[in-house]
PDB file of C-alpha atoms in Angstrom:
ATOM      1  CA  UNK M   1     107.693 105.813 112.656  1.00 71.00           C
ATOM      2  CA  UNK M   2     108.191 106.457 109.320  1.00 76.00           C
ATOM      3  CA  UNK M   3     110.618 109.074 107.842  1.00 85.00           C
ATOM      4  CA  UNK M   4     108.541 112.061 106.138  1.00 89.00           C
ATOM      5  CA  UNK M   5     110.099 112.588 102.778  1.00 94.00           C
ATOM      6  CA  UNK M   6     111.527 116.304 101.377  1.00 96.00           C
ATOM      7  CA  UNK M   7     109.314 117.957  98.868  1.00 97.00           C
ATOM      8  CA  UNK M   8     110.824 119.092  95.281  1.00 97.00           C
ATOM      9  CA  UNK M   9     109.601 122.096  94.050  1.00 98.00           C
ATOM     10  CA  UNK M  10     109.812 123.456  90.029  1.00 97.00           C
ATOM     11  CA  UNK M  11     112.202 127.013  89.464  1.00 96.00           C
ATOM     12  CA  UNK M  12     108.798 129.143  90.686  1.00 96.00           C
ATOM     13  CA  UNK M  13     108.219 127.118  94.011  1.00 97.00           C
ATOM     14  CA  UNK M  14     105.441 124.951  92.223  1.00 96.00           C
ATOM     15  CA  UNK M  15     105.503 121.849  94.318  1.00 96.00           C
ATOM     16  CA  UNK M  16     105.852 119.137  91.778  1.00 96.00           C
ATOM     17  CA  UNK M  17     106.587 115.834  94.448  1.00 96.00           C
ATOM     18  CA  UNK M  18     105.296 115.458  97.972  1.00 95.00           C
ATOM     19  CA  UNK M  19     103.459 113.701 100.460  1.00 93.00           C
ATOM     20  CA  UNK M  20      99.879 112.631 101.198  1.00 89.00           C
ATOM     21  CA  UNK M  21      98.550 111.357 104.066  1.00 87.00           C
ATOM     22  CA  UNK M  22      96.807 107.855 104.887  1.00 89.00           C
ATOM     23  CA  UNK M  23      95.952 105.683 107.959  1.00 92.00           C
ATOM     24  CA  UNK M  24      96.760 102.091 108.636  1.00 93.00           C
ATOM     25  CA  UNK M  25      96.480  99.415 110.873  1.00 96.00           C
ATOM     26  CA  UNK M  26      99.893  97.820 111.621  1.00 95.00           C
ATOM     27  CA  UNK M  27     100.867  94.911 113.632  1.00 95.00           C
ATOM     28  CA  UNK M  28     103.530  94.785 116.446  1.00 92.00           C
ATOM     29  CA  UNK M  29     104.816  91.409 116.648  1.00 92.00           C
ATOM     30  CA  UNK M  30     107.258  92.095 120.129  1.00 89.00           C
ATOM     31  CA  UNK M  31     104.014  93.956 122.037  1.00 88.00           C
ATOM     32  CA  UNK M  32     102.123  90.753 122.468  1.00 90.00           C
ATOM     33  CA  UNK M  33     102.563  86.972 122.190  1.00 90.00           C
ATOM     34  CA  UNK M  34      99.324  86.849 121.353  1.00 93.00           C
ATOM     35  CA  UNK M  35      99.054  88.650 118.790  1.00 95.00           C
ATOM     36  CA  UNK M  36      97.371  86.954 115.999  1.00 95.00           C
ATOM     37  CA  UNK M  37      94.342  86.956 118.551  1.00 96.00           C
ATOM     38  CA  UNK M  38      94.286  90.512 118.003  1.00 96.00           C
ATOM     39  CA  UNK M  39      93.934  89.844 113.948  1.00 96.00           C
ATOM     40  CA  UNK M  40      91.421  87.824 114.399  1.00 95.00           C
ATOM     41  CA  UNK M  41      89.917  90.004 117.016  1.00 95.00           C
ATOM     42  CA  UNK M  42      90.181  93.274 114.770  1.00 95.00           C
ATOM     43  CA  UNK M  43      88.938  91.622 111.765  1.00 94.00           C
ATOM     44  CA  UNK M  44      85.352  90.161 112.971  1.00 92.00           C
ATOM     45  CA  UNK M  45      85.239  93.954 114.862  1.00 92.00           C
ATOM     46  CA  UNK M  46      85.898  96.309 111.911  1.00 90.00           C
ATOM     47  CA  UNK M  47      84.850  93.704 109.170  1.00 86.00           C
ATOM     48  CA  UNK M  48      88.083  94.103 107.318  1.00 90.00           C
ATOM     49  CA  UNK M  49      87.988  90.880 105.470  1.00 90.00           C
ATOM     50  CA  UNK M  50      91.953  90.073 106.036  1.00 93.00           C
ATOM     51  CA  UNK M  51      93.169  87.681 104.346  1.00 93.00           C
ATOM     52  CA  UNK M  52      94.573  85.988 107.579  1.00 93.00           C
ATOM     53  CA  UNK M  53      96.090  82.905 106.346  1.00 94.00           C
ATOM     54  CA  UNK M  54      98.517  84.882 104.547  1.00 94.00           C
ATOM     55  CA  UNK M  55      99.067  87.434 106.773  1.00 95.00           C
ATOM     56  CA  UNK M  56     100.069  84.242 109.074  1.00 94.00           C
ATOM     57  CA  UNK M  57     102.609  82.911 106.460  1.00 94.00           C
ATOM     58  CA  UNK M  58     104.202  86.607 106.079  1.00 93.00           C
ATOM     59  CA  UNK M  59     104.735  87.311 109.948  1.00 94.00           C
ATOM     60  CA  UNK M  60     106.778  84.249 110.281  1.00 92.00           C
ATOM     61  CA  UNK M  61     109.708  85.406 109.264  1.00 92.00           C
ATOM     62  CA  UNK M  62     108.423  89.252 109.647  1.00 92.00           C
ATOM     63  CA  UNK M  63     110.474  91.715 112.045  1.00 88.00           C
ATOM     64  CA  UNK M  64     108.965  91.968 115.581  1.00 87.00           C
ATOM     65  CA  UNK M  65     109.795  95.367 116.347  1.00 83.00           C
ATOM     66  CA  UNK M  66     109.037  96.869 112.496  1.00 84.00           C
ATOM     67  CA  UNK M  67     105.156  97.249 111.985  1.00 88.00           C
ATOM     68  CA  UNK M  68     103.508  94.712 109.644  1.00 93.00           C
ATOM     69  CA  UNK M  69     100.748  96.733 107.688  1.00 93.00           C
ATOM     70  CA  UNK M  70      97.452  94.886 108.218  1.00 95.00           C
ATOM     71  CA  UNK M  71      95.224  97.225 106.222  1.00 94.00           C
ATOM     72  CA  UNK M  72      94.268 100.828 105.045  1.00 93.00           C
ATOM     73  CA  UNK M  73      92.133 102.621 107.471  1.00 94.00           C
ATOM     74  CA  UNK M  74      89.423 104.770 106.498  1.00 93.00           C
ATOM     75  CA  UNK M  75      87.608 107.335 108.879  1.00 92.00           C
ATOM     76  CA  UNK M  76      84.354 105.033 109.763  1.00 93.00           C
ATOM     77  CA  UNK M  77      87.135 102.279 111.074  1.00 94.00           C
ATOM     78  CA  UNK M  78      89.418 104.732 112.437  1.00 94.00           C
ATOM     79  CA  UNK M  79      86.430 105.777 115.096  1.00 94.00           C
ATOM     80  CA  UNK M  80      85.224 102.311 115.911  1.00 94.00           C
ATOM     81  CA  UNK M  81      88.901 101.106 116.170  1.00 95.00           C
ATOM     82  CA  UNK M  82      89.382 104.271 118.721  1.00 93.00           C
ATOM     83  CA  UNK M  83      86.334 103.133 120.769  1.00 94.00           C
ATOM     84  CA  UNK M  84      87.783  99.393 121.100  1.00 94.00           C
ATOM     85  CA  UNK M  85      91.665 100.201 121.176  1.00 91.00           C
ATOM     86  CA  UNK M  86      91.444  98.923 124.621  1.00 92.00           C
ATOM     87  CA  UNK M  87      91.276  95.355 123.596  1.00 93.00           C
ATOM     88  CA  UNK M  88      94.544  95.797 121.506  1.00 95.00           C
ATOM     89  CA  UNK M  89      97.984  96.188 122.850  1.00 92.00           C
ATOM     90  CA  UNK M  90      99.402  94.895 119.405  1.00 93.00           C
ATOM     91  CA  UNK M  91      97.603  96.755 116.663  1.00 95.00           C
ATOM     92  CA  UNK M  92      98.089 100.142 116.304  1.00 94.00           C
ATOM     93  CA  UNK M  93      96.687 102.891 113.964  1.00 93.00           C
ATOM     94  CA  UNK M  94      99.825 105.322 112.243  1.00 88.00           C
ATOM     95  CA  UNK M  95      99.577 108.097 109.809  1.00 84.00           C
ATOM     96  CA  UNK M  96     102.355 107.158 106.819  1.00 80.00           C
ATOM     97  CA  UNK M  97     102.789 109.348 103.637  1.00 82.00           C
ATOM     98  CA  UNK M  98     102.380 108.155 100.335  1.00 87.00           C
ATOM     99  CA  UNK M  99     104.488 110.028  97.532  1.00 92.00           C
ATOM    100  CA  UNK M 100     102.446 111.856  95.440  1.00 91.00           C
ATOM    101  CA  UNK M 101     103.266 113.869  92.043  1.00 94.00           C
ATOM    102  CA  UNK M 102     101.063 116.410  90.798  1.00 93.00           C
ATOM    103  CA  UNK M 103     102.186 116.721  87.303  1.00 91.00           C
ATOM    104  CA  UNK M 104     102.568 113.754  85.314  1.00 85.00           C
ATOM    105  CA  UNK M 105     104.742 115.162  82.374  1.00 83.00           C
ATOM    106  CA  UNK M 106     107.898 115.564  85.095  1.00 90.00           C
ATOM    107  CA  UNK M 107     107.812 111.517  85.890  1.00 87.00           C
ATOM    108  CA  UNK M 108     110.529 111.059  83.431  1.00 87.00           C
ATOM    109  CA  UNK M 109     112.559 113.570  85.124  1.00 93.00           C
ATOM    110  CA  UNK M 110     111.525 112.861  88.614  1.00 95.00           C
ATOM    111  CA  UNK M 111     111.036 109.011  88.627  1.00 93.00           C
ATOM    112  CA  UNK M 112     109.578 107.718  91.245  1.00 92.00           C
ATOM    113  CA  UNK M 113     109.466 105.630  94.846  1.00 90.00           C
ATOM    114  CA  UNK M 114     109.733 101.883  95.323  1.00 87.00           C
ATOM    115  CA  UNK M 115     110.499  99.164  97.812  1.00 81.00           C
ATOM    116  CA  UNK M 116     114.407  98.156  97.978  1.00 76.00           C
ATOM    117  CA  UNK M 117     115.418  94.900  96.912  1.00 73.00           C
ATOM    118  CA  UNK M 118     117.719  94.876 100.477  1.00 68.00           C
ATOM    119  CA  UNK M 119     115.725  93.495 103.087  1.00 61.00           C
ATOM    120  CA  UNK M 120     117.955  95.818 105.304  1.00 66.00           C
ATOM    121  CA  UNK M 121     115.535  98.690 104.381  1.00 72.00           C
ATOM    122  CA  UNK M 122     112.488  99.125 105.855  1.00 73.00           C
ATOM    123  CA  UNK M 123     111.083 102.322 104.131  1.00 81.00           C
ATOM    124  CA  UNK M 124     110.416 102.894  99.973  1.00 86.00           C
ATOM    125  CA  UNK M 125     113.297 104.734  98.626  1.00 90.00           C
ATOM    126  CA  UNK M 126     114.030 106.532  95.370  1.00 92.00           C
ATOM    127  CA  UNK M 127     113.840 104.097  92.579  1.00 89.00           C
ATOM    128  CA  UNK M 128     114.830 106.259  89.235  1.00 90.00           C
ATOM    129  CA  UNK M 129     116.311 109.707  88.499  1.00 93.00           C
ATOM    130  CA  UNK M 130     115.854 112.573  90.931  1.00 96.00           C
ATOM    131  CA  UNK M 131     114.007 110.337  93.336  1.00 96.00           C
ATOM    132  CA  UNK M 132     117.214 107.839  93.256  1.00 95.00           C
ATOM    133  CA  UNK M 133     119.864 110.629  92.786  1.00 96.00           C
ATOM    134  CA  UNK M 134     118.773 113.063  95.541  1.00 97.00           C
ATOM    135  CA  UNK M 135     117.567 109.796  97.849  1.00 95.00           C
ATOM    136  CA  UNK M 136     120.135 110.694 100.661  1.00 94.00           C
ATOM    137  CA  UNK M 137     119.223 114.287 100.437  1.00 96.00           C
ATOM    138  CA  UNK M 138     115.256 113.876 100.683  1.00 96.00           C
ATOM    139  CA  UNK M 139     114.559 111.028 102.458  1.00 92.00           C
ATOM    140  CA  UNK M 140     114.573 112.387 106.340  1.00 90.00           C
ATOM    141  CA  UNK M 141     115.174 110.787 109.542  1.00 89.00           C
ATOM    142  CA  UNK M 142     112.749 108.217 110.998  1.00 85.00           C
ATOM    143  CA  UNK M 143     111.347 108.543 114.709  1.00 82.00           C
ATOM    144  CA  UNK M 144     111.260 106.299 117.449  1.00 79.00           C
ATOM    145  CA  UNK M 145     109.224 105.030 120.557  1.00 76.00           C
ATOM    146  CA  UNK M 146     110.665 103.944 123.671  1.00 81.00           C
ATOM    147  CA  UNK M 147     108.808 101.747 125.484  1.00 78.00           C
ATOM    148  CA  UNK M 148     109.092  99.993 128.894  1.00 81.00           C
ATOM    149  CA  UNK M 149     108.234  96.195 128.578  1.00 78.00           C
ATOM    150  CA  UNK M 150     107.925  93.446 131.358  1.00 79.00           C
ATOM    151  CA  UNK M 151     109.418  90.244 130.725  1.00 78.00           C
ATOM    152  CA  UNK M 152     106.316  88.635 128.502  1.00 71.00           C
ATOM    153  CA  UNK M 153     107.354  91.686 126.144  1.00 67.00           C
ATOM    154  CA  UNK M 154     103.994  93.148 127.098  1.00 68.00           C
ATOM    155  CA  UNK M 155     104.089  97.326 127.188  1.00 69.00           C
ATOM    156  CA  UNK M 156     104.245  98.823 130.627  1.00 75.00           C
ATOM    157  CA  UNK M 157     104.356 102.130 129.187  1.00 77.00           C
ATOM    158  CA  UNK M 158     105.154 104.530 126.847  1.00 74.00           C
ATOM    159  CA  UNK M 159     108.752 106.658 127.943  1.00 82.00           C
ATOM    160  CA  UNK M 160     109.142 108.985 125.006  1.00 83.00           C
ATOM    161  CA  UNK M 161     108.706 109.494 121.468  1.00 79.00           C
ATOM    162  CA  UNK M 162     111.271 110.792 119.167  1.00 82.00           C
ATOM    163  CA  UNK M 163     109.166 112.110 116.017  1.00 82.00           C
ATOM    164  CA  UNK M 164     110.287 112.061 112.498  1.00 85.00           C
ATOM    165  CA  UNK M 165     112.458 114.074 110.494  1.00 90.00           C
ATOM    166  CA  UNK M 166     111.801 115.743 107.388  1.00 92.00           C
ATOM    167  CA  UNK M 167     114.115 115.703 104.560  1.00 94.00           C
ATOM    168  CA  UNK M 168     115.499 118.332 102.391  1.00 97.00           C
ATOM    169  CA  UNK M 169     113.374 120.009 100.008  1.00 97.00           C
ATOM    170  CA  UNK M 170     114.711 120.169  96.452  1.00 97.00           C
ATOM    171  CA  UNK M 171     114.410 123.298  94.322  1.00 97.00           C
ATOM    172  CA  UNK M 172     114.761 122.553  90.996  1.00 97.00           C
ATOM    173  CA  UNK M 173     115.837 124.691  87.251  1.00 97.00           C
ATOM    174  CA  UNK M 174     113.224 123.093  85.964  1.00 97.00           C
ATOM    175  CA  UNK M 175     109.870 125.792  85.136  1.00 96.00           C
ATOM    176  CA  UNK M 176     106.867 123.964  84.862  1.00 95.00           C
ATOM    177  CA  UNK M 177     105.061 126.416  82.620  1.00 95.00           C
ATOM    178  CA  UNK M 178     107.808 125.892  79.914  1.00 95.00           C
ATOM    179  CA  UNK M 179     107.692 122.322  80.597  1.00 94.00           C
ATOM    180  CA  UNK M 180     104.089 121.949  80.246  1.00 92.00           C
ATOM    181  CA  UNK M 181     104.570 124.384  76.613  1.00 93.00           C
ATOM    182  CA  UNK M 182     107.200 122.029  75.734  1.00 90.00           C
ATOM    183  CA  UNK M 183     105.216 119.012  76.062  1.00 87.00           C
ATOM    184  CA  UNK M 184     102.054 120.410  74.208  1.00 87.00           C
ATOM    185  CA  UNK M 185     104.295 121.419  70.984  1.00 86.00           C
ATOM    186  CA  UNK M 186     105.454 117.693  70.984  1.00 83.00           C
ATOM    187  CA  UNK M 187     103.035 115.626  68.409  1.00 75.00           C
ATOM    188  CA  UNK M 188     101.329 112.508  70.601  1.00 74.00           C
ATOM    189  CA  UNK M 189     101.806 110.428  67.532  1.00 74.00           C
ATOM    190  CA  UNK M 190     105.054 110.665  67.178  1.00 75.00           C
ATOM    191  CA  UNK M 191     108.214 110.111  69.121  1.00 83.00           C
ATOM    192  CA  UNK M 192     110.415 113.301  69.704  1.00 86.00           C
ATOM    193  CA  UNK M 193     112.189 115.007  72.805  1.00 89.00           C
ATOM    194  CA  UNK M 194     112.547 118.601  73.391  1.00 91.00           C
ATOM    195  CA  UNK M 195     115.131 120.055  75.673  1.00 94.00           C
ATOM    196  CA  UNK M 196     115.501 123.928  77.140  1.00 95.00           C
ATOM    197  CA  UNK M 197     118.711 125.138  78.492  1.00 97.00           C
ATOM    198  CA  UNK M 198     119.600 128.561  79.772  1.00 96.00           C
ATOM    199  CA  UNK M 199     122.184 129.929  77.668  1.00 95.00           C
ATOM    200  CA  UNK M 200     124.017 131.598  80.591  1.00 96.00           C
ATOM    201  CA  UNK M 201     124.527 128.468  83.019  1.00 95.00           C
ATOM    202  CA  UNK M 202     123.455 125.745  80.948  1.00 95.00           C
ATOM    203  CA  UNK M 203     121.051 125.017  83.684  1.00 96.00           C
ATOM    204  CA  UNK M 204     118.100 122.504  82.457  1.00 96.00           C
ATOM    205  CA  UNK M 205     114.514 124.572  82.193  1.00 96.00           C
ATOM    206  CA  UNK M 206     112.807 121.936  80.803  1.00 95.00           C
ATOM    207  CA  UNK M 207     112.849 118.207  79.559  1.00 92.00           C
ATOM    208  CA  UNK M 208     110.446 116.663  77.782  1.00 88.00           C
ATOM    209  CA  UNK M 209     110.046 113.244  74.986  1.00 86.00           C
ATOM    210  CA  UNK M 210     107.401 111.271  73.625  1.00 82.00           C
ATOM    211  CA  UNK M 211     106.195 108.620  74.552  1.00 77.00           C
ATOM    212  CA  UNK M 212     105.874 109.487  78.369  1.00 68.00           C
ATOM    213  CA  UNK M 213     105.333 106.798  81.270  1.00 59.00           C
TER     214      UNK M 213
END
C-alpha cells in the first residue's frame, strides 16, 4: 500500500501541503490468471466504461505484484462493488492520497508531486523545490500484505498486513499571512518579486513573484 506523505506546515502551523483521500479500483495481476475476466466482469457490473483494450496493452508488460489502477471509485460503486467482492479475487478497492495544496501563492515555493521518469519507482515523488528537496524527508514508508498463495498463485489467505508509514512533517519560516500581504502589494500586470527575511537569522518569511504558476 501506498506510502502516506508528511504534511508541511507555514511558521504558525497553517497546513499549507497535505493529503486527501480517494478510492480506486486496482488490479492484481499475480492473484489470478484470470484476471482480465474480472475487468470485464467489473465493468458490465459497475458500468465503468473501461477502456479495456488499452488497459490490455498496458498490463502486458505491467508488474504483477504492484496494483494497476483500473478506475476512481465513487461511494454508489464502492457499495455495489462491496456487495459483489465475492466474485473478485483480483480487483481490489484501496484508499490512496492525492497531494493537495491549499494555498496557491506557495506553489512556487513548494512545487509540486509527479510520476518519476525511473520505472524503478512505483509511487509520485517530489518533482520541484521543497517537494523535490525534502522528498527523502516526507515521503514515508509504504506497507505491505503477506499473503499465502497455492501454486495457481490464487490467495489462500491473508497472513498479515504491515500498514503504511507516514513521513515527516515539515515546519516551515515561511508565514502565510505575510506571504499572502506580499503577494497582494505585487501589481498582476506586471512582473516583480518580493522577498522577506528576518534580520536576525536571515530565515525566509516570505517569497513571492509575478507571474505565478
Amino acid at each position: 500500500t501506498p506510502p502516506i506523505r508528511g504534511d508541511i506546515f507555514d511558521s504558525e502551523k497553517n497546513l499549507v501541503a497535505a493529503n486527501a483521500s480517494l478510492y480506486e479500483f486496482v488490479l492484481y495481476k499475480n492473484l489470478n490468471k484470470n484476471y482480465l475476466d474480472e475487468v470485464y466482469k467489473l465493468n458490465k457490473l459497475i458500468n465503468l466504461d473501461l477502456k479495456i483494450l488499452s488497459i490490455i496493452e498496458k498490463l502486458k508488460t505491467f508488474n504483477a505484484y504492484s496494483p494497476f489502477v483500473l478506475s476512481r471509485a465513487n461511494w454508489q460503486q464502492i457499495v455495489e462493488f462491496e456487495k459483489n467482492k465475492f466474485l473478485f479475487t483480483s480487483i481490489k478497492i484501496i484508499e490512496s492520497k492525492k497531494r493537495y495544496y491549499p494555498h496557491k501563492n506557495l506553489s512556487q515555493i513548494i512545487g509540486y508531486m509527479g510520476k518519476s521518469s525511473d520505472n524503478k519507482q512505483l509511487y509520485p515523488i517530489g518533482i520541484f523545490h521543497l517537494e523535490k528537496t525534502y522528498d527523502e524527508y516526507l515521503k514515508g514508508k509504504p506497507g505491505k500484505i503477506f499473503n499465502e498463495v497455492n501454486s495457481r498463485g490464487k490467495v489462500i489467505r491473508e497472513i498479515s498486513i504491515e500498514e503504511p508509514k507516514k513521513g515527516n512533517s515539515l515546519n516551515l519560516t515561511i508565514n502565510l499571512k505575510l506571504q499572502n500581504f506580499a503577494q497582494s502589494a505585487l501589481p498582476l500586470s506586471n512582473k516583480g518579486s518580493i522577498v522577506v527575511l528576518n534580520r536576525f537569522d536571515g530565515s525566509v518569511l516570505s517569497m513571492n513573484s509575478n507571474p505565478t504558476y
